[in-house]
XYZ file of C-alpha atoms in Angstrom:
690
model
C 44.641 -19.414 -26.445
C 42.554 -22.026 -28.221
C 38.856 -21.978 -28.037
C 37.052 -25.410 -29.199
C 33.457 -24.618 -28.576
C 33.250 -22.100 -31.389
C 34.716 -21.401 -34.622
C 35.499 -17.702 -36.104
C 33.863 -16.416 -39.056
C 34.510 -13.329 -40.971
C 31.890 -12.084 -43.724
C 33.301 -9.935 -46.017
C 30.630 -7.763 -47.363
C 27.531 -10.473 -48.909
C 30.463 -13.529 -49.201
C 31.045 -14.264 -45.852
C 34.323 -17.247 -46.125
C 35.732 -19.093 -43.614
C 38.984 -19.516 -43.109
C 40.817 -21.988 -40.810
C 44.849 -21.705 -41.732
C 47.021 -23.925 -41.210
C 50.141 -23.125 -38.458
C 53.831 -23.322 -39.321
C 56.375 -23.039 -37.266
C 60.140 -21.650 -37.547
C 61.900 -19.640 -41.065
C 62.899 -23.045 -42.787
C 61.596 -23.912 -46.643
C 60.479 -28.009 -46.774
C 59.142 -30.002 -48.960
C 57.665 -33.345 -48.435
C 56.189 -36.270 -51.206
C 53.915 -38.832 -51.387
C 54.289 -41.983 -49.959
C 57.058 -44.508 -51.939
C 58.608 -41.282 -53.655
C 61.532 -39.240 -52.429
C 61.839 -35.742 -52.783
C 65.241 -33.142 -51.221
C 64.684 -29.473 -51.550
C 68.202 -28.201 -52.598
C 69.266 -25.394 -50.209
C 68.325 -21.344 -51.300
C 66.703 -20.273 -54.512
C 68.115 -20.852 -57.949
C 68.229 -19.248 -61.044
C 65.305 -19.455 -62.956
C 65.807 -20.316 -66.366
C 62.955 -22.360 -68.300
C 65.398 -23.363 -71.534
C 63.911 -24.407 -74.649
C 61.792 -27.943 -74.526
C 63.673 -31.531 -75.834
C 62.378 -34.434 -76.616
C 62.555 -37.151 -73.878
C 64.538 -39.807 -73.893
C 62.605 -42.320 -72.814
C 59.873 -42.600 -69.484
C 60.116 -38.953 -67.822
C 58.618 -37.249 -64.941
C 56.195 -34.510 -65.860
C 54.619 -32.004 -63.434
C 50.853 -32.261 -64.598
C 48.935 -29.936 -62.409
C 49.830 -27.218 -59.066
C 47.706 -26.686 -55.940
C 47.986 -23.955 -53.750
C 46.835 -23.553 -49.920
C 47.004 -20.830 -47.744
C 49.545 -21.466 -44.052
C 50.510 -19.122 -41.711
C 54.099 -19.195 -41.204
C 54.549 -17.946 -37.388
C 58.290 -16.460 -36.672
C 56.714 -16.683 -32.251
C 53.515 -16.888 -30.290
C 51.304 -13.969 -31.750
C 53.930 -13.355 -35.152
C 52.671 -14.724 -37.593
C 52.957 -13.758 -41.969
C 50.519 -15.889 -44.313
C 52.267 -17.954 -46.557
C 51.546 -20.216 -49.690
C 52.444 -23.625 -49.581
C 52.612 -25.806 -53.708
C 51.707 -28.667 -54.232
C 52.612 -30.267 -58.043
C 51.309 -33.587 -59.092
C 54.049 -35.879 -61.025
C 53.226 -38.102 -63.550
C 55.134 -40.368 -65.796
C 55.361 -39.151 -69.232
C 56.649 -41.065 -72.553
C 57.993 -44.962 -73.626
C 61.250 -46.954 -73.704
C 62.129 -46.698 -77.759
C 62.693 -50.071 -79.128
C 65.835 -50.772 -81.551
C 66.032 -50.558 -85.524
C 67.037 -54.463 -85.623
C 65.091 -56.116 -82.990
C 61.530 -54.254 -84.978
C 62.853 -55.679 -88.406
C 64.678 -59.363 -87.140
C 61.843 -59.748 -83.726
C 63.423 -60.451 -80.089
C 66.355 -63.364 -80.123
C 66.315 -65.928 -78.429
C 68.794 -65.113 -76.327
C 67.828 -61.250 -75.496
C 70.030 -59.253 -72.987
C 68.583 -57.882 -69.340
C 66.035 -54.938 -70.124
C 68.211 -53.000 -67.082
C 66.430 -49.103 -68.352
C 62.802 -49.848 -68.551
C 63.035 -51.621 -64.623
C 64.922 -48.490 -63.582
C 64.264 -45.635 -61.159
C 63.193 -42.277 -62.375
C 64.283 -38.457 -61.507
C 63.330 -35.580 -61.950
C 64.659 -31.662 -61.132
C 61.047 -29.891 -60.828
C 61.237 -26.404 -60.732
C 59.277 -23.986 -58.715
C 58.701 -20.050 -59.270
C 57.036 -18.356 -57.630
C 56.181 -14.033 -58.299
C 54.099 -11.738 -55.876
C 54.941 -8.242 -55.974
C 57.750 -7.361 -55.264
C 58.618 -10.689 -54.517
C 60.523 -13.620 -56.949
C 61.771 -16.683 -55.902
C 63.068 -19.554 -57.782
C 63.179 -23.248 -55.747
C 64.463 -26.688 -56.905
C 63.414 -30.459 -56.044
C 64.637 -33.288 -56.746
C 62.216 -36.411 -57.278
C 62.531 -40.380 -57.688
C 59.994 -42.703 -58.453
C 61.248 -46.512 -57.838
C 60.900 -48.765 -60.480
C 57.981 -50.522 -59.524
C 55.784 -46.987 -59.828
C 57.110 -46.007 -63.181
C 53.936 -46.801 -65.614
C 54.058 -44.464 -68.972
C 50.924 -42.358 -68.545
C 49.975 -42.578 -64.813
C 50.241 -40.576 -62.604
C 53.169 -41.177 -59.410
C 52.483 -38.468 -56.987
C 52.710 -35.340 -56.007
C 55.331 -33.448 -53.658
C 54.936 -30.398 -51.103
C 56.723 -27.051 -50.812
C 56.099 -25.415 -47.890
C 56.030 -22.226 -48.375
C 55.893 -18.518 -50.237
C 55.174 -15.760 -48.156
C 52.714 -12.901 -49.639
C 50.296 -10.615 -48.391
C 46.760 -10.699 -48.554
C 44.957 -8.902 -51.305
C 48.163 -9.780 -53.426
C 47.966 -11.621 -56.841
C 50.513 -14.746 -57.069
C 51.856 -15.923 -60.577
C 53.417 -19.711 -59.765
C 55.143 -21.991 -62.995
C 56.806 -25.158 -62.166
C 59.000 -27.280 -64.936
C 61.595 -29.588 -65.496
C 65.502 -29.675 -65.802
C 65.654 -30.494 -68.887
C 62.629 -29.217 -69.944
C 60.308 -31.889 -71.418
C 56.726 -30.245 -72.520
C 55.681 -26.494 -71.767
C 55.370 -24.932 -68.264
C 52.594 -24.971 -66.049
C 51.194 -21.435 -64.846
C 48.701 -20.787 -62.534
C 47.015 -17.175 -60.921
C 46.023 -16.735 -57.340
C 44.331 -13.465 -55.944
C 45.082 -13.784 -52.649
C 42.054 -13.048 -50.341
C 41.652 -9.607 -48.517
C 40.463 -10.909 -45.263
C 41.255 -9.328 -41.657
C 44.527 -10.972 -39.934
C 42.683 -12.583 -37.284
C 44.651 -13.998 -33.980
C 43.692 -15.267 -30.224
C 45.321 -13.944 -27.601
C 45.079 -14.860 -23.321
C 45.709 -12.036 -20.870
C 44.899 -14.371 -17.819
C 41.328 -14.442 -17.553
C 40.644 -12.700 -20.394
C 40.599 -13.702 -23.975
C 41.274 -10.751 -26.878
C 40.145 -11.762 -30.352
C 42.745 -8.907 -32.501
C 42.056 -7.932 -35.819
C 44.467 -6.654 -38.349
C 42.988 -4.804 -41.023
C 42.803 -1.718 -42.192
C 41.586 1.539 -41.713
C 39.127 2.197 -45.014
C 38.555 -1.301 -45.159
C 34.283 -2.887 -43.756
C 34.380 -5.834 -41.937
C 31.927 -8.434 -39.889
C 33.062 -10.655 -37.412
C 30.199 -13.561 -36.656
C 31.046 -16.035 -33.789
C 28.910 -19.021 -34.030
C 28.615 -22.845 -32.947
C 29.022 -25.315 -34.784
C 26.098 -27.700 -33.595
C 23.942 -29.538 -35.377
C 19.256 -29.353 -34.499
C 17.710 -27.015 -33.092
C 19.607 -24.653 -30.445
C 19.033 -22.302 -27.507
C 21.974 -20.072 -27.087
C 21.623 -18.312 -23.913
C 23.296 -14.250 -24.266
C 25.567 -12.749 -21.543
C 23.202 -9.545 -20.798
C 26.754 -7.741 -20.067
C 27.499 -8.108 -23.489
C 25.048 -7.096 -25.435
C 26.126 -3.414 -27.039
C 24.472 -1.846 -29.764
C 26.255 -3.207 -32.947
C 26.095 -7.015 -31.903
C 24.819 -9.063 -34.864
C 23.610 -11.971 -35.088
C 23.896 -14.396 -38.118
C 23.094 -18.243 -38.950
C 23.399 -20.534 -41.461
C 23.431 -24.367 -42.282
C 27.270 -25.284 -42.662
C 26.595 -26.081 -46.272
C 28.035 -24.886 -49.776
C 26.812 -21.165 -50.938
C 24.646 -21.759 -47.979
C 22.445 -18.017 -47.524
C 22.931 -16.371 -44.191
C 20.445 -14.605 -41.997
C 21.583 -11.389 -40.195
C 20.246 -9.304 -37.903
C 21.358 -6.961 -35.720
C 18.644 -6.693 -32.862
C 20.177 -4.214 -30.108
C 21.071 -0.661 -32.256
C 18.367 0.791 -30.430
C 18.133 -0.971 -26.707
C 18.935 1.397 -24.083
C 20.571 -1.783 -22.062
C 22.940 -1.961 -25.047
C 23.890 1.349 -24.802
C 24.514 1.505 -21.182
C 26.766 -1.615 -21.661
C 28.602 0.236 -24.225
C 29.369 3.704 -21.945
C 30.727 0.370 -19.272
C 33.119 -1.222 -21.995
C 34.484 2.445 -23.025
C 37.460 2.880 -21.825
C 39.578 6.625 -21.980
C 42.556 6.110 -22.348
C 45.453 9.301 -22.219
C 47.993 9.053 -24.326
C 51.701 10.547 -23.567
C 52.791 13.646 -24.280
C 48.941 15.542 -24.749
C 47.256 12.438 -26.602
C 44.041 10.800 -25.848
C 42.385 7.549 -27.139
C 38.391 6.578 -26.008
C 38.427 2.619 -26.750
C 34.792 1.131 -27.595
C 33.494 -2.190 -28.816
C 31.002 0.304 -31.218
C 30.959 3.449 -32.166
C 29.436 6.286 -30.099
C 27.082 9.016 -29.816
C 29.379 11.138 -27.672
C 31.574 14.516 -26.921
C 34.883 15.148 -25.419
C 35.347 18.477 -23.403
C 38.649 20.037 -21.588
C 37.690 20.411 -18.526
C 39.368 22.094 -14.894
C 39.199 19.247 -11.887
C 39.746 21.210 -8.535
C 40.706 19.366 -5.175
C 37.315 19.972 -3.975
C 35.869 17.252 -5.769
C 33.563 19.226 -6.978
C 31.855 19.444 -10.747
C 34.742 19.013 -13.525
C 34.537 22.820 -14.912
C 34.458 22.730 -19.360
C 36.937 24.552 -20.429
C 37.396 27.271 -23.772
C 38.449 26.081 -26.464
C 36.529 22.932 -25.946
C 37.412 20.089 -28.347
C 35.515 19.851 -31.494
C 31.987 19.440 -30.801
C 31.372 16.293 -33.140
C 31.334 12.606 -32.308
C 34.349 10.898 -31.277
C 35.853 8.890 -33.362
C 36.266 5.776 -30.951
C 39.927 3.451 -31.352
C 41.672 6.337 -32.705
C 44.804 8.446 -30.723
C 43.927 12.414 -30.919
C 45.609 15.234 -29.708
C 44.957 17.599 -26.979
C 45.515 21.444 -28.157
C 47.550 21.942 -25.052
C 51.287 23.938 -24.398
C 51.911 22.278 -21.005
C 50.315 19.507 -19.174
C 48.901 19.959 -15.811
C 47.626 17.670 -13.099
C 43.977 19.698 -12.762
C 43.644 18.969 -16.380
C 40.708 16.711 -17.163
C 38.834 15.012 -20.397
C 35.375 14.676 -19.939
C 33.363 11.809 -22.606
C 29.878 12.643 -22.412
C 26.765 11.154 -24.321
C 24.719 13.143 -26.349
C 21.499 11.205 -25.740
C 19.557 11.706 -22.500
C 20.921 9.058 -20.037
C 23.513 11.800 -19.288
C 26.286 8.781 -19.332
C 30.129 10.428 -18.802
C 33.457 9.295 -18.652
C 36.520 11.153 -17.675
C 39.989 11.106 -16.945
C 42.330 13.133 -15.471
C 45.352 14.124 -17.763
C 48.462 12.464 -16.777
C 47.477 11.904 -13.179
C 50.542 9.825 -12.223
C 53.610 11.517 -14.009
C 52.291 15.244 -12.431
C 51.285 13.924 -9.256
C 47.824 14.846 -7.558
C 45.472 17.192 -8.156
C 46.605 21.018 -7.291
C 45.506 23.907 -5.044
C 46.288 25.931 -8.437
C 43.942 29.108 -9.646
C 42.899 28.789 -13.008
C 43.177 32.409 -14.850
C 41.535 32.522 -18.141
C 42.348 35.720 -20.924
C 39.807 36.960 -22.846
C 41.366 38.027 -26.930
C 41.392 41.932 -27.625
C 43.952 44.269 -28.280
C 47.211 43.904 -25.815
C 46.726 46.173 -23.738
C 42.722 45.555 -23.269
C 42.661 41.856 -22.419
C 40.579 41.090 -19.182
C 41.262 38.412 -16.657
C 39.011 36.027 -15.149
C 39.759 33.344 -12.181
C 37.416 29.905 -12.856
C 35.690 29.199 -9.277
C 32.931 27.169 -8.826
C 30.177 29.930 -9.226
C 31.783 30.618 -12.326
C 34.886 32.951 -13.799
C 35.294 35.917 -11.486
C 36.531 39.119 -12.824
C 40.065 39.749 -10.809
C 39.518 43.180 -10.555
C 35.797 42.614 -9.213
C 34.249 44.005 -5.771
C 33.183 40.153 -5.474
C 33.349 38.345 -2.093
C 35.826 35.268 -3.566
C 38.720 34.309 -2.713
C 39.606 35.598 -6.991
C 38.268 38.761 -5.899
C 40.406 39.275 -2.792
C 44.035 37.836 -4.700
C 43.472 39.748 -7.765
C 45.941 42.299 -7.840
C 48.496 40.105 -6.158
C 47.140 37.078 -9.085
C 47.876 39.421 -12.077
C 51.491 40.292 -10.205
C 52.390 37.016 -10.513
C 50.960 36.506 -13.894
C 53.310 39.439 -15.117
C 56.205 38.005 -13.803
C 56.581 35.215 -14.619
C 55.247 32.595 -11.911
C 51.849 31.123 -13.727
C 52.300 27.912 -16.013
C 50.658 28.944 -20.200
C 48.340 25.745 -20.723
C 46.723 27.602 -24.163
C 47.424 30.446 -26.021
C 45.928 30.723 -29.524
C 44.288 34.454 -30.809
C 41.010 33.861 -28.743
C 42.743 34.248 -25.568
C 44.801 32.170 -23.270
C 44.404 29.694 -19.728
C 47.156 30.054 -17.320
C 47.594 28.031 -14.100
C 48.996 30.238 -11.079
C 49.694 28.530 -8.198
C 48.308 29.428 -4.556
C 50.898 27.580 -1.894
C 52.390 30.669 -0.671
C 48.964 32.823 0.296
C 47.756 29.428 1.886
C 50.553 29.306 3.999
C 50.314 32.456 4.747
C 46.363 32.283 6.231
C 47.868 29.292 8.003
C 50.157 31.281 9.937
C 47.916 32.957 11.124
C 46.090 30.279 12.263
C 49.046 28.354 13.964
C 49.777 31.306 15.658
C 46.247 31.691 17.346
C 46.563 27.833 18.681
C 49.573 28.466 20.184
C 48.200 31.683 22.330
C 45.109 29.033 22.947
C 47.483 26.826 24.245
C 49.841 28.603 26.125
C 46.530 30.213 27.924
C 45.236 27.009 28.447
C 48.877 26.123 30.282
C 48.835 28.879 32.411
C 45.318 28.593 33.795
C 46.183 25.169 34.301
C 49.405 25.658 36.970
C 47.018 28.597 38.429
C 44.004 26.580 39.189
C 45.797 22.546 39.202
C 43.405 21.587 42.390
C 40.333 22.595 40.128
C 41.092 21.690 37.267
C 42.035 18.065 38.357
C 38.412 17.987 40.065
C 36.478 18.755 36.754
C 37.824 16.176 34.647
C 37.391 13.411 37.273
C 33.924 15.011 37.089
C 34.393 15.193 33.468
C 35.292 11.017 33.917
C 31.818 9.978 35.309
C 30.223 11.858 32.940
C 31.586 10.371 29.722
C 31.236 6.945 32.108
C 27.594 7.484 33.003
C 26.617 8.540 29.578
C 28.465 5.041 28.014
C 26.020 3.169 29.802
C 23.430 5.084 29.835
C 23.333 3.844 26.025
C 23.035 0.147 27.104
C 24.264 -2.948 25.735
C 22.969 -5.311 23.187
C 21.140 -7.973 23.795
C 19.068 -10.455 21.548
C 16.425 -12.314 23.660
C 15.882 -15.889 22.113
C 13.136 -18.168 23.709
C 10.327 -21.377 22.677
C 6.972 -20.339 22.851
C 5.603 -22.713 24.932
C 2.318 -21.129 26.328
C 0.725 -17.755 26.821
C 1.860 -17.525 30.285
C 5.332 -18.506 29.198
C 5.686 -15.102 26.259
C 4.258 -12.759 29.277
C 7.348 -14.265 31.588
C 9.493 -13.774 28.749
C 7.738 -9.967 27.630
C 8.251 -8.848 31.515
C 11.895 -10.170 31.533
C 12.791 -7.812 28.183
C 11.069 -4.860 29.449
C 12.530 -5.054 33.082
C 16.274 -4.908 30.984
C 15.037 -2.094 29.317
C 14.792 -0.528 32.776
C 18.525 -1.524 33.537
C 18.767 0.073 30.972
C 20.081 -2.387 27.564
C 19.335 -2.568 24.064
C 16.840 -5.964 24.238
C 15.469 -7.452 21.220
C 12.694 -9.688 21.364
C 10.506 -11.737 18.831
C 7.400 -10.729 20.997
C 8.001 -6.934 19.909
C 8.476 -7.596 15.902
C 5.851 -9.417 15.056
C 5.752 -7.165 11.964
C 9.166 -7.792 10.758
C 8.380 -11.290 11.542
C 5.719 -11.564 9.281
C 7.802 -9.477 6.322
C 10.974 -11.131 6.637
C 10.410 -14.775 8.228
C 11.727 -16.079 11.429
C 15.407 -17.004 9.960
C 15.985 -13.914 8.117
C 15.028 -11.687 11.128
C 17.376 -13.790 13.794
C 20.070 -13.661 10.739
C 19.787 -9.282 10.800
C 18.912 -9.363 14.805
C 22.531 -11.641 15.155
C 24.767 -10.063 13.299
C 23.873 -6.253 14.481
C 24.091 -7.766 18.225
C 27.491 -9.232 17.847
C 29.068 -6.141 16.134
C 27.843 -4.355 18.999
C 29.640 -6.054 21.040
C 26.190 -7.207 22.713
C 25.541 -11.602 23.335
C 22.477 -13.271 22.501
C 20.889 -14.527 25.181
C 19.249 -18.563 25.108
C 16.258 -18.368 27.308
C 15.636 -22.256 28.403
C 12.220 -24.046 29.524
C 10.822 -27.359 28.682
C 10.117 -26.684 24.824
C 13.283 -25.545 24.120
C 15.071 -28.296 25.265
C 12.659 -30.168 23.694
C 14.064 -28.971 20.467
C 17.344 -28.571 20.957
C 17.409 -32.228 21.421
C 15.280 -32.567 18.397
C 18.358 -30.872 16.410
C 20.744 -32.382 18.423
C 19.425 -36.090 17.570
C 17.931 -35.824 14.164
C 19.866 -32.832 12.715
C 17.147 -30.678 12.353
C 12.848 -30.435 13.047
C 10.522 -31.551 10.681
C 9.140 -28.458 8.095
C 6.571 -26.820 9.612
C 6.476 -28.475 13.059
C 6.462 -24.267 14.788
C 4.296 -21.676 14.365
C 5.133 -18.971 11.425
C 6.808 -17.035 14.699
C 9.019 -19.272 16.278
C 12.484 -17.387 15.599
C 14.129 -19.563 18.373
C 13.054 -22.757 16.192
C 14.629 -21.228 13.215
C 17.599 -19.765 14.885
C 19.072 -23.141 15.950
C 20.371 -23.925 12.342
C 22.857 -20.723 12.518
C 22.993 -21.448 16.610
C 24.464 -24.628 16.805
C 27.262 -24.377 14.436
C 28.940 -21.780 16.826
C 28.553 -23.630 19.670
C 29.963 -26.876 17.648
C 33.039 -24.488 16.117
C 33.551 -22.898 19.936
C 32.533 -19.668 18.466
C 29.989 -19.131 21.398
C 32.063 -17.736 24.146
C 31.431 -14.567 24.408
C 28.791 -13.854 21.956
C 26.022 -15.956 23.807
C 24.466 -16.525 27.747
C 21.178 -18.622 29.183
C 18.991 -18.380 31.653
C 15.950 -20.819 32.583
C 13.616 -19.706 35.918
C 13.867 -21.112 39.237
C 10.900 -24.035 39.143
C 10.530 -24.078 35.735
C 13.485 -26.236 34.818
C 16.007 -27.760 36.368
C 19.857 -27.165 35.976
C 20.829 -29.878 34.866
C 18.097 -30.097 31.823
C 19.855 -27.363 30.020
C 22.067 -29.415 26.849
C 25.387 -30.508 28.166
C 26.522 -28.237 24.021
C 24.851 -25.446 25.739
C 27.307 -25.314 29.160
C 30.494 -24.502 27.973
C 28.735 -20.816 28.560
C 27.513 -19.329 31.409
C 23.800 -20.365 32.858
C 22.331 -18.140 35.272
C 18.896 -19.167 36.984
C 16.693 -16.763 37.381
C 15.530 -14.681 39.752
C 17.687 -16.601 41.956
C 21.292 -15.549 40.186
C 20.209 -12.239 38.538
C 22.926 -9.693 39.478
C 25.277 -12.247 37.840
C 23.016 -12.052 34.859
C 22.994 -8.297 34.949
C 26.361 -8.015 35.113
C 27.059 -10.133 32.238
C 25.143 -8.625 30.061
C 26.392 -5.273 30.831
C 29.996 -6.010 30.208
C 33.296 -4.755 32.529
C 31.949 -1.134 32.117
C 28.644 -2.282 34.120
C 27.999 0.014 37.684
C 29.347 -0.724 40.747
C 28.101 -3.621 43.045
C 26.013 -1.996 45.030
C 23.600 -0.685 42.217
C 23.571 -3.912 40.553
C 22.138 -5.381 43.162
C 20.182 -2.569 43.687
C 18.864 -2.937 39.729
C 18.548 -7.097 40.017
C 16.120 -6.032 42.891
C 13.741 -4.141 40.573
C 14.004 -6.876 37.572
C 13.534 -9.813 40.427
C 9.908 -7.442 41.556
C 9.540 -6.919 37.767
C 9.621 -10.775 36.859
C 8.318 -12.207 40.432
C 4.058 -11.589 38.742
C 4.476 -13.710 35.040
C 6.454 -15.759 37.290
C 3.774 -17.148 39.432
C 1.221 -16.706 37.219
C 3.767 -19.540 35.012
C 3.785 -21.473 38.264
C 0.335 -21.833 38.959
C -0.605 -22.511 35.081
C -1.644 -26.659 35.884
C 1.526 -29.249 34.234
C 3.963 -26.589 33.963
C 5.444 -26.784 37.274
C 5.315 -30.798 36.882
C 6.979 -30.153 33.442
C 9.195 -28.720 34.681
C 10.372 -30.878 37.057
C 10.452 -33.884 34.991
C 12.890 -32.443 32.474
C 15.854 -33.532 34.604
C 19.682 -35.102 34.847
C 18.258 -37.927 32.505
C 17.240 -35.360 30.607
C 20.425 -33.393 29.700
C 22.301 -36.451 29.891
C 21.079 -37.523 26.559
C 23.482 -34.875 24.344
């Protein structure tokens, strides 16, 4: 993927070099020449035979200088070799010779045409290239038109693409003509020993690939080719301890400033561990890939299926700093899915990577027992089993599974049923399968379950009528318990005045006795102050909808006015409502639900008799049931409690209880001066405005 926004620079020691190589496609050599000249490259290489120097019969073409340039010859997208391009500069050498009689007698009155003096020149130019172990010679034919033939003057150049060479090698180039009219030109160049750099793309990821020998140290700089002061943001996740910054002016022999500010930065070390990847290489290899060196150690461990901590094993891997980006080998004889490798930090951060070996090829973790054999004489070796509590001796009186099965495990080991994972003079590791012991235990469990099921079936046959009655009672108890938990209800209202707030509080308290789980801003003023009305409403609405509850919109003259304000002006004026007015804040989320048809099943509406006319409710909100309270309390409670609510008779009793609780607060609101009149004023005309 081309990356035009930065250049790539390779810093070699104290003498950084910027390398940008032209790309050539294909395998064929080619030649081209300056405008006005014509040239041709002979097919294949020729034999390098310079021959002796001969006298020029007149003006001839000779090479005057050589110039080289490094390019890339690419066979595929990422398969490129270094190549040397050679440019040969040519000039006209020598003059036309005058005849002896013309020099003595002068020009004749009627001279013959001087065709040779106006003829074009042609030359065969040989390029010889040597770079151990390569040696090549190519032949270029060049023709210069007569108009450009001026003795002693340069006529242009011919360019050859190209001679392949390796980085760091010394190349020698010779050039002469056939026949040779002067000493051949000679040029020696030492190619730079630079890391080979390429950029590849893998989806959204861009990879920088550097091919460099293991002994060579190098630095890499990514820089912006900009002018003037710049502030360059660094992505925090890209900061690692070995990230250094280098700055310099784009001028010849400029001094560069370098800093490595993140060497001791804890964030950089955490990012390094996040970027590190532990890879397992078949058959028994592993590699830790990381952008920088890690102060870490690696250990082998045994991971039990219980997903407890991975237990370190003897022998551990070498207790030294892990070499990153290098394949390493496990000291194992066989692989096992429970064997894992851990790479942990030497630092106090206690960072850790873990991968289990061959999980893809060997399957999931097994419930095998790992036996550790300690070194000693052949008849004096001891065995213990690795368990979460430690390594338990097989022939011990401990109350662990390994101790109970100690003799059987030793028999399995001696009979060849265990797999040897590692062995040396210090001891050995064995993995013994436990499947047969687990099967024996489950056989007893299944037998007990079958006996219990048979006893229940016999009891059912003998006491069939009693069992049916017991199941009926159990079903009713379950239904009653589910109803007792209560359905969620979120009450939204406009705080028109203190009397109306008391009325809403009385309704909320009465609904809690139904029972329902009621949420109302009156009881959450501290949360409203901390979160804000909009955030509080979002949290309550999401919880209510997720639990299958309903949002109850309680309409009052103030609520209707707010709805008209939103529907006509796309929102109220900022600061027009109090800091705890959840209704005003919630309209920005409630209205889209109604406009997009998501309200049915999530919302119901309600208003109080005598405070608001039914037609005053905006038409948009009539897409859901709207109830008048307390006259329609049974239907209102039935909608809140859902299909699993109580029987109709029980529902009527609860409606009467809620009505008795509401009536004093409602009478107080109706006696408040101006309240009843305001309710009557919100008539059909107000509702039709939407």
